[in-house]
JSON list of C-alpha atoms in Angstrom, two decimals:
[
{"chain": "W", "resi": 987, "resn": "MET", "atom": "CA", "xyz": [-0.07, 0.07, -0.18]},
{"chain": "W", "resi": 988, "resn": "SER", "atom": "CA", "xyz": [1.69, 3.35, -0.73]},
{"chain": "W", "resi": 989, "resn": "GLU", "atom": "CA", "xyz": [1.92, 6.18, 1.80]},
{"chain": "W", "resi": 990, "resn": "GLN", "atom": "CA", "xyz": [0.06, 9.32, 1.35]},
{"chain": "W", "resi": 991, "resn": "VAL", "atom": "CA", "xyz": [2.42, 12.05, 1.16]},
{"chain": "W", "resi": 992, "resn": "ARG", "atom": "CA", "xyz": [1.92, 14.49, 3.95]},
{"chain": "W", "resi": 993, "resn": "ASP", "atom": "CA", "xyz": [1.19, 18.33, 2.89]},
{"chain": "W", "resi": 994, "resn": "PRO", "atom": "CA", "xyz": [4.09, 20.32, 5.13]},
{"chain": "W", "resi": 995, "resn": "CYS", "atom": "CA", "xyz": [1.86, 23.40, 5.24]},
{"chain": "W", "resi": 996, "resn": "ALA", "atom": "CA", "xyz": [-0.38, 23.62, 8.17]},
{"chain": "W", "resi": 997, "resn": "LEU", "atom": "CA", "xyz": [-2.95, 26.13, 6.46]},
{"chain": "W", "resi": 998, "resn": "ARG", "atom": "CA", "xyz": [-5.52, 25.25, 4.29]},
{"chain": "W", "resi": 999, "resn": "PHE", "atom": "CA", "xyz": [-5.55, 28.69, 2.82]},
{"chain": "W", "resi": 1000, "resn": "PRO", "atom": "CA", "xyz": [-3.52, 31.11, 0.63]},
{"chain": "W", "resi": 1001, "resn": "VAL", "atom": "CA", "xyz": [-1.63, 34.07, 1.99]},
{"chain": "W", "resi": 1002, "resn": "VAL", "atom": "CA", "xyz": [-0.90, 37.33, 0.40]},
{"chain": "W", "resi": 1003, "resn": "ALA", "atom": "CA", "xyz": [2.09, 39.00, 1.58]},
{"chain": "W", "resi": 1004, "resn": "LEU", "atom": "CA", "xyz": [2.33, 42.87, 0.67]},
{"chain": "W", "resi": 1005, "resn": "VAL", "atom": "CA", "xyz": [5.89, 44.42, 0.78]},
{"chain": "W", "resi": 1006, "resn": "THR", "atom": "CA", "xyz": [6.83, 47.85, 0.08]},
{"chain": "W", "resi": 1007, "resn": "SER", "atom": "CA", "xyz": [8.70, 50.73, 1.23]},
{"chain": "W", "resi": 1008, "resn": "THR", "atom": "CA", "xyz": [8.89, 54.40, 0.01]},
{"chain": "W", "resi": 1009, "resn": "GLY", "atom": "CA", "xyz": [5.14, 55.43, -1.32]},
{"chain": "W", "resi": 1010, "resn": "GLY", "atom": "CA", "xyz": [4.15, 52.55, 0.77]},
{"chain": "W", "resi": 1011, "resn": "LEU", "atom": "CA", "xyz": [1.19, 54.03, 2.74]},
{"chain": "W", "resi": 1012, "resn": "ASP", "atom": "CA", "xyz": [-0.25, 54.89, -0.32]},
{"chain": "W", "resi": 1013, "resn": "ALA", "atom": "CA", "xyz": [0.14, 51.98, -2.19]},
{"chain": "W", "resi": 1014, "resn": "LEU", "atom": "CA", "xyz": [-1.18, 49.57, 0.68]},
{"chain": "W", "resi": 1015, "resn": "SER", "atom": "CA", "xyz": [-4.25, 51.73, 1.34]},
{"chain": "W", "resi": 1016, "resn": "THR", "atom": "CA", "xyz": [-4.72, 51.21, -2.48]},
{"chain": "W", "resi": 1017, "resn": "VAL", "atom": "CA", "xyz": [-4.12, 47.72, -2.44]},
{"chain": "W", "resi": 1018, "resn": "LEU", "atom": "CA", "xyz": [-6.16, 47.15, 0.48]},
{"chain": "W", "resi": 1019, "resn": "ALA", "atom": "CA", "xyz": [-9.55, 49.49, 0.40]},
{"chain": "W", "resi": 1020, "resn": "PRO", "atom": "CA", "xyz": [-11.22, 47.08, -2.47]},
{"chain": "W", "resi": 1021, "resn": "LEU", "atom": "CA", "xyz": [-10.78, 43.60, -0.54]},
{"chain": "W", "resi": 1022, "resn": "PRO", "atom": "CA", "xyz": [-13.57, 42.53, 0.55]},
{"chain": "W", "resi": 1023, "resn": "ALA", "atom": "CA", "xyz": [-14.15, 41.51, 4.21]},
{"chain": "W", "resi": 1024, "resn": "ASP", "atom": "CA", "xyz": [-14.46, 37.52, 4.17]},
{"chain": "W", "resi": 1025, "resn": "LEU", "atom": "CA", "xyz": [-11.43, 37.28, 1.51]},
{"chain": "W", "resi": 1026, "resn": "PRO", "atom": "CA", "xyz": [-10.26, 33.23, 1.78]},
{"chain": "W", "resi": 1027, "resn": "ALA", "atom": "CA", "xyz": [-6.52, 34.21, 2.74]},
{"chain": "W", "resi": 1028, "resn": "ALA", "atom": "CA", "xyz": [-4.39, 35.54, 5.42]},
{"chain": "W", "resi": 1029, "resn": "VAL", "atom": "CA", "xyz": [-2.42, 38.81, 4.45]},
{"chain": "W", "resi": 1030, "resn": "LEU", "atom": "CA", "xyz": [0.80, 40.06, 6.11]},
{"chain": "W", "resi": 1031, "resn": "VAL", "atom": "CA", "xyz": [2.06, 43.81, 5.46]},
{"chain": "W", "resi": 1032, "resn": "VAL", "atom": "CA", "xyz": [6.10, 44.47, 5.86]},
{"chain": "W", "resi": 1033, "resn": "GLN", "atom": "CA", "xyz": [6.62, 48.32, 4.95]},
{"chain": "W", "resi": 1034, "resn": "HIS", "atom": "CA", "xyz": [10.03, 49.95, 5.82]},
{"chain": "W", "resi": 1035, "resn": "LEU", "atom": "CA", "xyz": [9.72, 51.88, 9.43]},
{"chain": "W", "resi": 1036, "resn": "HIS", "atom": "CA", "xyz": [12.06, 53.90, 11.43]},
{"chain": "W", "resi": 1037, "resn": "PRO", "atom": "CA", "xyz": [12.93, 51.57, 14.24]},
{"chain": "W", "resi": 1038, "resn": "ASP", "atom": "CA", "xyz": [12.76, 54.10, 16.90]},
{"chain": "W", "resi": 1039, "resn": "HIS", "atom": "CA", "xyz": [9.52, 55.64, 16.09]},
{"chain": "W", "resi": 1040, "resn": "PRO", "atom": "CA", "xyz": [6.53, 54.13, 16.84]},
{"chain": "W", "resi": 1041, "resn": "SER", "atom": "CA", "xyz": [3.76, 53.08, 13.96]},
{"chain": "W", "resi": 1042, "resn": "LEU", "atom": "CA", "xyz": [0.44, 54.11, 13.27]},
{"chain": "W", "resi": 1043, "resn": "LEU", "atom": "CA", "xyz": [0.40, 52.23, 10.03]},
{"chain": "W", "resi": 1044, "resn": "ALA", "atom": "CA", "xyz": [-2.12, 48.93, 11.35]},
{"chain": "W", "resi": 1045, "resn": "GLY", "atom": "CA", "xyz": [-4.52, 52.18, 12.52]},
{"chain": "W", "resi": 1046, "resn": "LEU", "atom": "CA", "xyz": [-4.12, 53.89, 9.54]},
{"chain": "W", "resi": 1047, "resn": "LEU", "atom": "CA", "xyz": [-4.90, 50.84, 6.71]},
{"chain": "W", "resi": 1048, "resn": "ASP", "atom": "CA", "xyz": [-7.65, 49.47, 9.51]},
{"chain": "W", "resi": 1049, "resn": "ARG", "atom": "CA", "xyz": [-9.52, 53.03, 8.14]},
{"chain": "W", "resi": 1050, "resn": "CYS", "atom": "CA", "xyz": [-9.34, 52.02, 4.78]},
{"chain": "W", "resi": 1051, "resn": "THR", "atom": "CA", "xyz": [-10.69, 48.28, 4.34]},
{"chain": "W", "resi": 1052, "resn": "ALA", "atom": "CA", "xyz": [-13.36, 45.99, 5.39]},
{"chain": "W", "resi": 1053, "resn": "LEU", "atom": "CA", "xyz": [-10.58, 43.42, 6.34]},
{"chain": "W", "resi": 1054, "resn": "ARG", "atom": "CA", "xyz": [-9.33, 43.49, 10.29]},
{"chain": "W", "resi": 1055, "resn": "VAL", "atom": "CA", "xyz": [-5.95, 44.80, 10.89]},
{"chain": "W", "resi": 1056, "resn": "ARG", "atom": "CA", "xyz": [-3.78, 45.08, 13.68]},
{"chain": "W", "resi": 1057, "resn": "SER", "atom": "CA", "xyz": [-0.18, 45.17, 14.31]},
{"chain": "W", "resi": 1058, "resn": "ALA", "atom": "CA", "xyz": [1.55, 41.70, 14.03]},
{"chain": "W", "resi": 1059, "resn": "GLY", "atom": "CA", "xyz": [2.28, 40.01, 17.52]},
{"chain": "W", "resi": 1060, "resn": "ASP", "atom": "CA", "xyz": [5.02, 37.28, 18.64]},
{"chain": "W", "resi": 1061, "resn": "GLY", "atom": "CA", "xyz": [2.85, 34.01, 18.38]},
{"chain": "W", "resi": 1062, "resn": "ASP", "atom": "CA", "xyz": [-0.07, 35.13, 16.39]},
{"chain": "W", "resi": 1063, "resn": "GLU", "atom": "CA", "xyz": [-2.10, 32.61, 14.33]},
{"chain": "W", "resi": 1064, "resn": "LEU", "atom": "CA", "xyz": [-2.82, 33.22, 10.35]},
{"chain": "W", "resi": 1065, "resn": "GLU", "atom": "CA", "xyz": [-6.27, 33.96, 9.90]},
{"chain": "W", "resi": 1066, "resn": "THR", "atom": "CA", "xyz": [-8.64, 34.66, 6.43]},
{"chain": "W", "resi": 1067, "resn": "GLY", "atom": "CA", "xyz": [-9.78, 38.21, 6.89]},
{"chain": "W", "resi": 1068, "resn": "THR", "atom": "CA", "xyz": [-7.36, 39.56, 9.00]},
{"chain": "W", "resi": 1069, "resn": "VAL", "atom": "CA", "xyz": [-4.31, 41.74, 7.94]},
{"chain": "W", "resi": 1070, "resn": "LEU", "atom": "CA", "xyz": [-1.37, 41.12, 10.11]},
{"chain": "W", "resi": 1071, "resn": "VAL", "atom": "CA", "xyz": [1.12, 44.61, 10.08]},
{"chain": "W", "resi": 1072, "resn": "ALA", "atom": "CA", "xyz": [4.72, 44.13, 10.85]},
{"chain": "W", "resi": 1073, "resn": "PRO", "atom": "CA", "xyz": [5.92, 46.39, 13.95]},
{"chain": "W", "resi": 1074, "resn": "PRO", "atom": "CA", "xyz": [8.66, 48.83, 13.73]},
{"chain": "W", "resi": 1075, "resn": "ALA", "atom": "CA", "xyz": [12.25, 47.49, 14.81]},
{"chain": "W", "resi": 1076, "resn": "ARG", "atom": "CA", "xyz": [11.22, 43.91, 14.15]},
{"chain": "W", "resi": 1077, "resn": "HIS", "atom": "CA", "xyz": [11.63, 41.49, 11.98]},
{"chain": "W", "resi": 1078, "resn": "LEU", "atom": "CA", "xyz": [8.18, 39.17, 10.74]},
{"chain": "W", "resi": 1079, "resn": "LEU", "atom": "CA", "xyz": [8.74, 35.80, 10.16]},
{"chain": "W", "resi": 1080, "resn": "VAL", "atom": "CA", "xyz": [6.26, 32.88, 9.83]},
{"chain": "W", "resi": 1081, "resn": "THR", "atom": "CA", "xyz": [7.03, 29.83, 11.87]},
{"chain": "W", "resi": 1082, "resn": "SER", "atom": "CA", "xyz": [6.74, 25.95, 10.87]},
{"chain": "W", "resi": 1083, "resn": "GLU", "atom": "CA", "xyz": [3.52, 25.85, 12.75]},
{"chain": "W", "resi": 1084, "resn": "ALA", "atom": "CA", "xyz": [2.09, 28.67, 10.38]},
{"chain": "W", "resi": 1085, "resn": "ARG", "atom": "CA", "xyz": [2.47, 31.26, 13.78]},
{"chain": "W", "resi": 1086, "resn": "ILE", "atom": "CA", "xyz": [3.83, 34.87, 13.28]},
{"chain": "W", "resi": 1087, "resn": "GLY", "atom": "CA", "xyz": [7.48, 34.73, 14.79]},
{"chain": "W", "resi": 1088, "resn": "LEU", "atom": "CA", "xyz": [8.85, 38.18, 15.10]},
{"chain": "W", "resi": 1089, "resn": "ILE", "atom": "CA", "xyz": [12.41, 38.64, 16.20]},
{"chain": "W", "resi": 1090, "resn": "ASP", "atom": "CA", "xyz": [14.59, 42.42, 17.06]},
{"chain": "W", "resi": 1091, "resn": "ALA", "atom": "CA", "xyz": [16.18, 43.92, 14.29]},
{"chain": "W", "resi": 1092, "resn": "GLY", "atom": "CA", "xyz": [19.66, 44.64, 14.88]},
{"chain": "W", "resi": 1093, "resn": "GLU", "atom": "CA", "xyz": [21.02, 48.53, 14.12]},
{"chain": "W", "resi": 1094, "resn": "LEU", "atom": "CA", "xyz": [22.60, 47.48, 10.96]},
{"chain": "W", "resi": 1095, "resn": "PRO", "atom": "CA", "xyz": [20.87, 46.38, 7.47]},
{"chain": "W", "resi": 1096, "resn": "PRO", "atom": "CA", "xyz": [19.13, 44.13, 5.78]},
{"chain": "W", "resi": 1097, "resn": "ALA", "atom": "CA", "xyz": [16.15, 46.63, 5.74]},
{"chain": "W", "resi": 1098, "resn": "ARG", "atom": "CA", "xyz": [13.66, 46.85, 8.53]},
{"chain": "W", "resi": 1099, "resn": "PRO", "atom": "CA", "xyz": [11.50, 45.26, 8.69]},
{"chain": "W", "resi": 1100, "resn": "SER", "atom": "CA", "xyz": [12.68, 43.01, 5.89]},
{"chain": "W", "resi": 1101, "resn": "ALA", "atom": "CA", "xyz": [10.99, 41.71, 3.08]},
{"chain": "W", "resi": 1102, "resn": "ASP", "atom": "CA", "xyz": [13.82, 39.03, 2.41]},
{"chain": "W", "resi": 1103, "resn": "LEU", "atom": "CA", "xyz": [13.30, 37.49, 5.84]},
{"chain": "W", "resi": 1104, "resn": "LEU", "atom": "CA", "xyz": [9.37, 37.47, 5.67]},
{"chain": "W", "resi": 1105, "resn": "LEU", "atom": "CA", "xyz": [9.34, 35.83, 2.01]},
{"chain": "W", "resi": 1106, "resn": "ALA", "atom": "CA", "xyz": [11.87, 33.36, 2.76]},
{"chain": "W", "resi": 1107, "resn": "THR", "atom": "CA", "xyz": [10.67, 32.18, 5.80]},
{"chain": "W", "resi": 1108, "resn": "LEU", "atom": "CA", "xyz": [6.60, 31.93, 4.04]},
{"chain": "W", "resi": 1109, "resn": "ALA", "atom": "CA", "xyz": [7.89, 30.80, 1.22]},
{"chain": "W", "resi": 1110, "resn": "VAL", "atom": "CA", "xyz": [9.33, 27.56, 3.06]},
{"chain": "W", "resi": 1111, "resn": "THR", "atom": "CA", "xyz": [6.27, 27.06, 5.16]},
{"chain": "W", "resi": 1112, "resn": "CYS", "atom": "CA", "xyz": [3.78, 27.63, 2.96]},
{"chain": "W", "resi": 1113, "resn": "GLY", "atom": "CA", "xyz": [4.80, 26.80, -0.26]},
{"chain": "W", "resi": 1114, "resn": "PRO", "atom": "CA", "xyz": [2.55, 26.92, -3.49]},
{"chain": "W", "resi": 1115, "resn": "ARG", "atom": "CA", "xyz": [-0.34, 29.08, -1.10]},
{"chain": "W", "resi": 1116, "resn": "VAL", "atom": "CA", "xyz": [1.87, 32.10, -1.27]},
{"chain": "W", "resi": 1117, "resn": "LEU", "atom": "CA", "xyz": [1.42, 35.11, -3.29]},
{"chain": "W", "resi": 1118, "resn": "ALA", "atom": "CA", "xyz": [3.48, 37.58, -2.99]},
{"chain": "W", "resi": 1119, "resn": "VAL", "atom": "CA", "xyz": [3.27, 41.28, -4.15]},
{"chain": "W", "resi": 1120, "resn": "VAL", "atom": "CA", "xyz": [5.99, 43.94, -4.40]},
{"chain": "W", "resi": 1121, "resn": "LEU", "atom": "CA", "xyz": [5.35, 47.42, -4.10]},
{"chain": "W", "resi": 1122, "resn": "THR", "atom": "CA", "xyz": [6.71, 50.68, -4.31]},
{"chain": "W", "resi": 1123, "resn": "GLY", "atom": "CA", "xyz": [9.96, 51.29, -2.66]},
{"chain": "W", "resi": 1124, "resn": "LYS", "atom": "CA", "xyz": [13.79, 51.79, -3.29]},
{"chain": "W", "resi": 1125, "resn": "GLY", "atom": "CA", "xyz": [16.67, 49.35, -2.57]},
{"chain": "W", "resi": 1126, "resn": "THR", "atom": "CA", "xyz": [16.31, 45.92, -3.47]},
{"chain": "W", "resi": 1127, "resn": "ASP", "atom": "CA", "xyz": [14.74, 44.20, -0.18]},
{"chain": "W", "resi": 1128, "resn": "ALA", "atom": "CA", "xyz": [12.55, 41.15, -1.41]},
{"chain": "W", "resi": 1129, "resn": "GLN", "atom": "CA", "xyz": [14.81, 40.26, -4.24]},
{"chain": "W", "resi": 1130, "resn": "ALA", "atom": "CA", "xyz": [15.78, 37.35, -2.46]},
{"chain": "W", "resi": 1131, "resn": "GLY", "atom": "CA", "xyz": [12.48, 36.14, -0.98]},
{"chain": "W", "resi": 1132, "resn": "VAL", "atom": "CA", "xyz": [10.95, 36.55, -4.48]},
{"chain": "W", "resi": 1133, "resn": "ARG", "atom": "CA", "xyz": [13.08, 33.59, -5.38]},
{"chain": "W", "resi": 1134, "resn": "ALA", "atom": "CA", "xyz": [12.77, 31.71, -2.51]},
{"chain": "W", "resi": 1135, "resn": "VAL", "atom": "CA", "xyz": [8.85, 32.06, -3.05]},
{"chain": "W", "resi": 1136, "resn": "SER", "atom": "CA", "xyz": [9.00, 31.22, -6.38]},
{"chain": "W", "resi": 1137, "resn": "ARG", "atom": "CA", "xyz": [11.28, 27.86, -5.72]},
{"chain": "W", "resi": 1138, "resn": "CYS", "atom": "CA", "xyz": [8.84, 26.17, -3.22]},
{"chain": "W", "resi": 1139, "resn": "GLY", "atom": "CA", "xyz": [5.97, 27.24, -6.00]},
{"chain": "W", "resi": 1140, "resn": "GLY", "atom": "CA", "xyz": [4.63, 30.47, -4.85]},
{"chain": "W", "resi": 1141, "resn": "THR", "atom": "CA", "xyz": [3.78, 33.43, -7.03]},
{"chain": "W", "resi": 1142, "resn": "VAL", "atom": "CA", "xyz": [4.92, 36.76, -7.38]},
{"chain": "W", "resi": 1143, "resn": "LEU", "atom": "CA", "xyz": [3.11, 40.13, -8.77]},
{"chain": "W", "resi": 1144, "resn": "ALA", "atom": "CA", "xyz": [4.55, 43.40, -8.95]},
{"chain": "W", "resi": 1145, "resn": "GLN", "atom": "CA", "xyz": [4.31, 46.80, -8.77]},
{"chain": "W", "resi": 1146, "resn": "ASP", "atom": "CA", "xyz": [5.05, 48.65, -12.54]},
{"chain": "W", "resi": 1147, "resn": "ARG", "atom": "CA", "xyz": [7.15, 51.84, -12.55]},
{"chain": "W", "resi": 1148, "resn": "ALA", "atom": "CA", "xyz": [4.24, 54.07, -14.03]},
{"chain": "W", "resi": 1149, "resn": "SER", "atom": "CA", "xyz": [2.40, 53.76, -10.79]},
{"chain": "W", "resi": 1150, "resn": "SER", "atom": "CA", "xyz": [5.47, 53.51, -8.28]},
{"chain": "W", "resi": 1151, "resn": "THR", "atom": "CA", "xyz": [6.87, 56.32, -6.31]},
{"chain": "W", "resi": 1152, "resn": "ALA", "atom": "CA", "xyz": [9.83, 54.18, -6.13]},
{"chain": "W", "resi": 1153, "resn": "PHE", "atom": "CA", "xyz": [10.73, 51.21, -8.51]},
{"chain": "W", "resi": 1154, "resn": "GLY", "atom": "CA", "xyz": [13.59, 49.75, -6.67]},
{"chain": "W", "resi": 1155, "resn": "MET", "atom": "CA", "xyz": [12.06, 47.03, -4.79]},
{"chain": "W", "resi": 1156, "resn": "PRO", "atom": "CA", "xyz": [9.23, 46.37, -8.00]},
{"chain": "W", "resi": 1157, "resn": "SER", "atom": "CA", "xyz": [12.17, 46.43, -10.51]},
{"chain": "W", "resi": 1158, "resn": "ALA", "atom": "CA", "xyz": [14.59, 44.07, -8.37]},
{"chain": "W", "resi": 1159, "resn": "ALA", "atom": "CA", "xyz": [11.98, 41.60, -8.03]},
{"chain": "W", "resi": 1160, "resn": "ILE", "atom": "CA", "xyz": [11.08, 41.78, -12.11]},
{"chain": "W", "resi": 1161, "resn": "ASP", "atom": "CA", "xyz": [15.05, 41.35, -12.77]},
{"chain": "W", "resi": 1162, "resn": "THR", "atom": "CA", "xyz": [15.18, 38.01, -10.88]},
{"chain": "W", "resi": 1163, "resn": "GLY", "atom": "CA", "xyz": [13.05, 36.51, -14.18]},
{"chain": "W", "resi": 1164, "resn": "LEU", "atom": "CA", "xyz": [10.39, 35.32, -11.49]},
{"chain": "W", "resi": 1165, "resn": "VAL", "atom": "CA", "xyz": [7.47, 37.65, -11.39]},
{"chain": "W", "resi": 1166, "resn": "LYS", "atom": "CA", "xyz": [4.31, 36.22, -12.97]},
{"chain": "W", "resi": 1167, "resn": "THR", "atom": "CA", "xyz": [2.69, 39.59, -13.68]},
{"chain": "W", "resi": 1168, "resn": "VAL", "atom": "CA", "xyz": [3.74, 43.22, -13.63]},
{"chain": "W", "resi": 1169, "resn": "LEU", "atom": "CA", "xyz": [0.45, 45.07, -12.63]},
{"chain": "W", "resi": 1170, "resn": "SER", "atom": "CA", "xyz": [-0.50, 48.47, -11.94]},
{"chain": "W", "resi": 1171, "resn": "LEU", "atom": "CA", "xyz": [-1.27, 49.51, -8.57]},
{"chain": "W", "resi": 1172, "resn": "PRO", "atom": "CA", "xyz": [-5.20, 50.51, -9.35]},
{"chain": "W", "resi": 1173, "resn": "ASP", "atom": "CA", "xyz": [-5.18, 46.55, -11.10]},
{"chain": "W", "resi": 1174, "resn": "ILE", "atom": "CA", "xyz": [-3.35, 44.62, -7.94]},
{"chain": "W", "resi": 1175, "resn": "PRO", "atom": "CA", "xyz": [-6.55, 44.06, -5.99]},
{"chain": "W", "resi": 1176, "resn": "ALA", "atom": "CA", "xyz": [-8.79, 42.39, -8.02]},
{"chain": "W", "resi": 1177, "resn": "THR", "atom": "CA", "xyz": [-5.51, 40.13, -9.30]},
{"chain": "W", "resi": 1178, "resn": "ILE", "atom": "CA", "xyz": [-5.63, 39.41, -5.71]},
{"chain": "W", "resi": 1179, "resn": "VAL", "atom": "CA", "xyz": [-8.93, 38.34, -5.22]},
{"chain": "W", "resi": 1180, "resn": "ARG", "atom": "CA", "xyz": [-8.62, 36.19, -8.42]},
{"chain": "W", "resi": 1181, "resn": "HIS", "atom": "CA", "xyz": [-5.95, 34.46, -7.41]},
{"chain": "W", "resi": 1182, "resn": "VAL", "atom": "CA", "xyz": [-7.12, 33.88, -4.01]},
{"chain": "W", "resi": 1183, "resn": "HIS", "atom": "CA", "xyz": [-10.19, 32.02, -5.37]},
{"chain": "W", "resi": 1184, "resn": "ASP", "atom": "CA", "xyz": [-8.64, 30.33, -7.68]},
{"chain": "W", "resi": 1185, "resn": "HIS", "atom": "CA", "xyz": [-6.42, 28.64, -4.99]},
{"chain": "W", "resi": 1186, "resn": "ARG", "atom": "CA", "xyz": [-8.52, 27.74, -2.29]},
{"chain": "W", "resi": 1187, "resn": "ALA", "atom": "CA", "xyz": [-8.06, 24.25, -0.23]}
]
């Protein structure tokens, strides 16, 4: 009798990771605003933040979307219809139990919070359930994470140059050759919804 192959992912629903830096508040607001409250996916947000200042990001995003939005806490479960936002001075990881793991960020780069660290751990733990969306931002953070997501069977979208405040992060993602679709910012929400509904368990 053949052995049943065990699915290593603890989740039965998709996970959408939105990663950004410069221009991120407007981009995140535009993406989250049209998403329905019953979106059958968990959403994780990483935006580069100054480590020494409190962040109002979760509260600002909560006002613009029907989804539940809160700052991520260590050990939080990933839940459908919920947006968890990385706090300043902490890197957001996803553990083997598909829970949030927060670790202190050091004084030196990588960027904080790190898109690469989120995407790499998410790729390993959730594989083909991952949809990574690289939004406006300076630098190359997320490039290694994009490679990890693709290697583990996930999907990557990127914002186009014309709608980006800063095209560094999307450009670095696109340069990997692993981005499925490059989209104008207003087209991203509908694409997320279609992808999530097509990839439900």
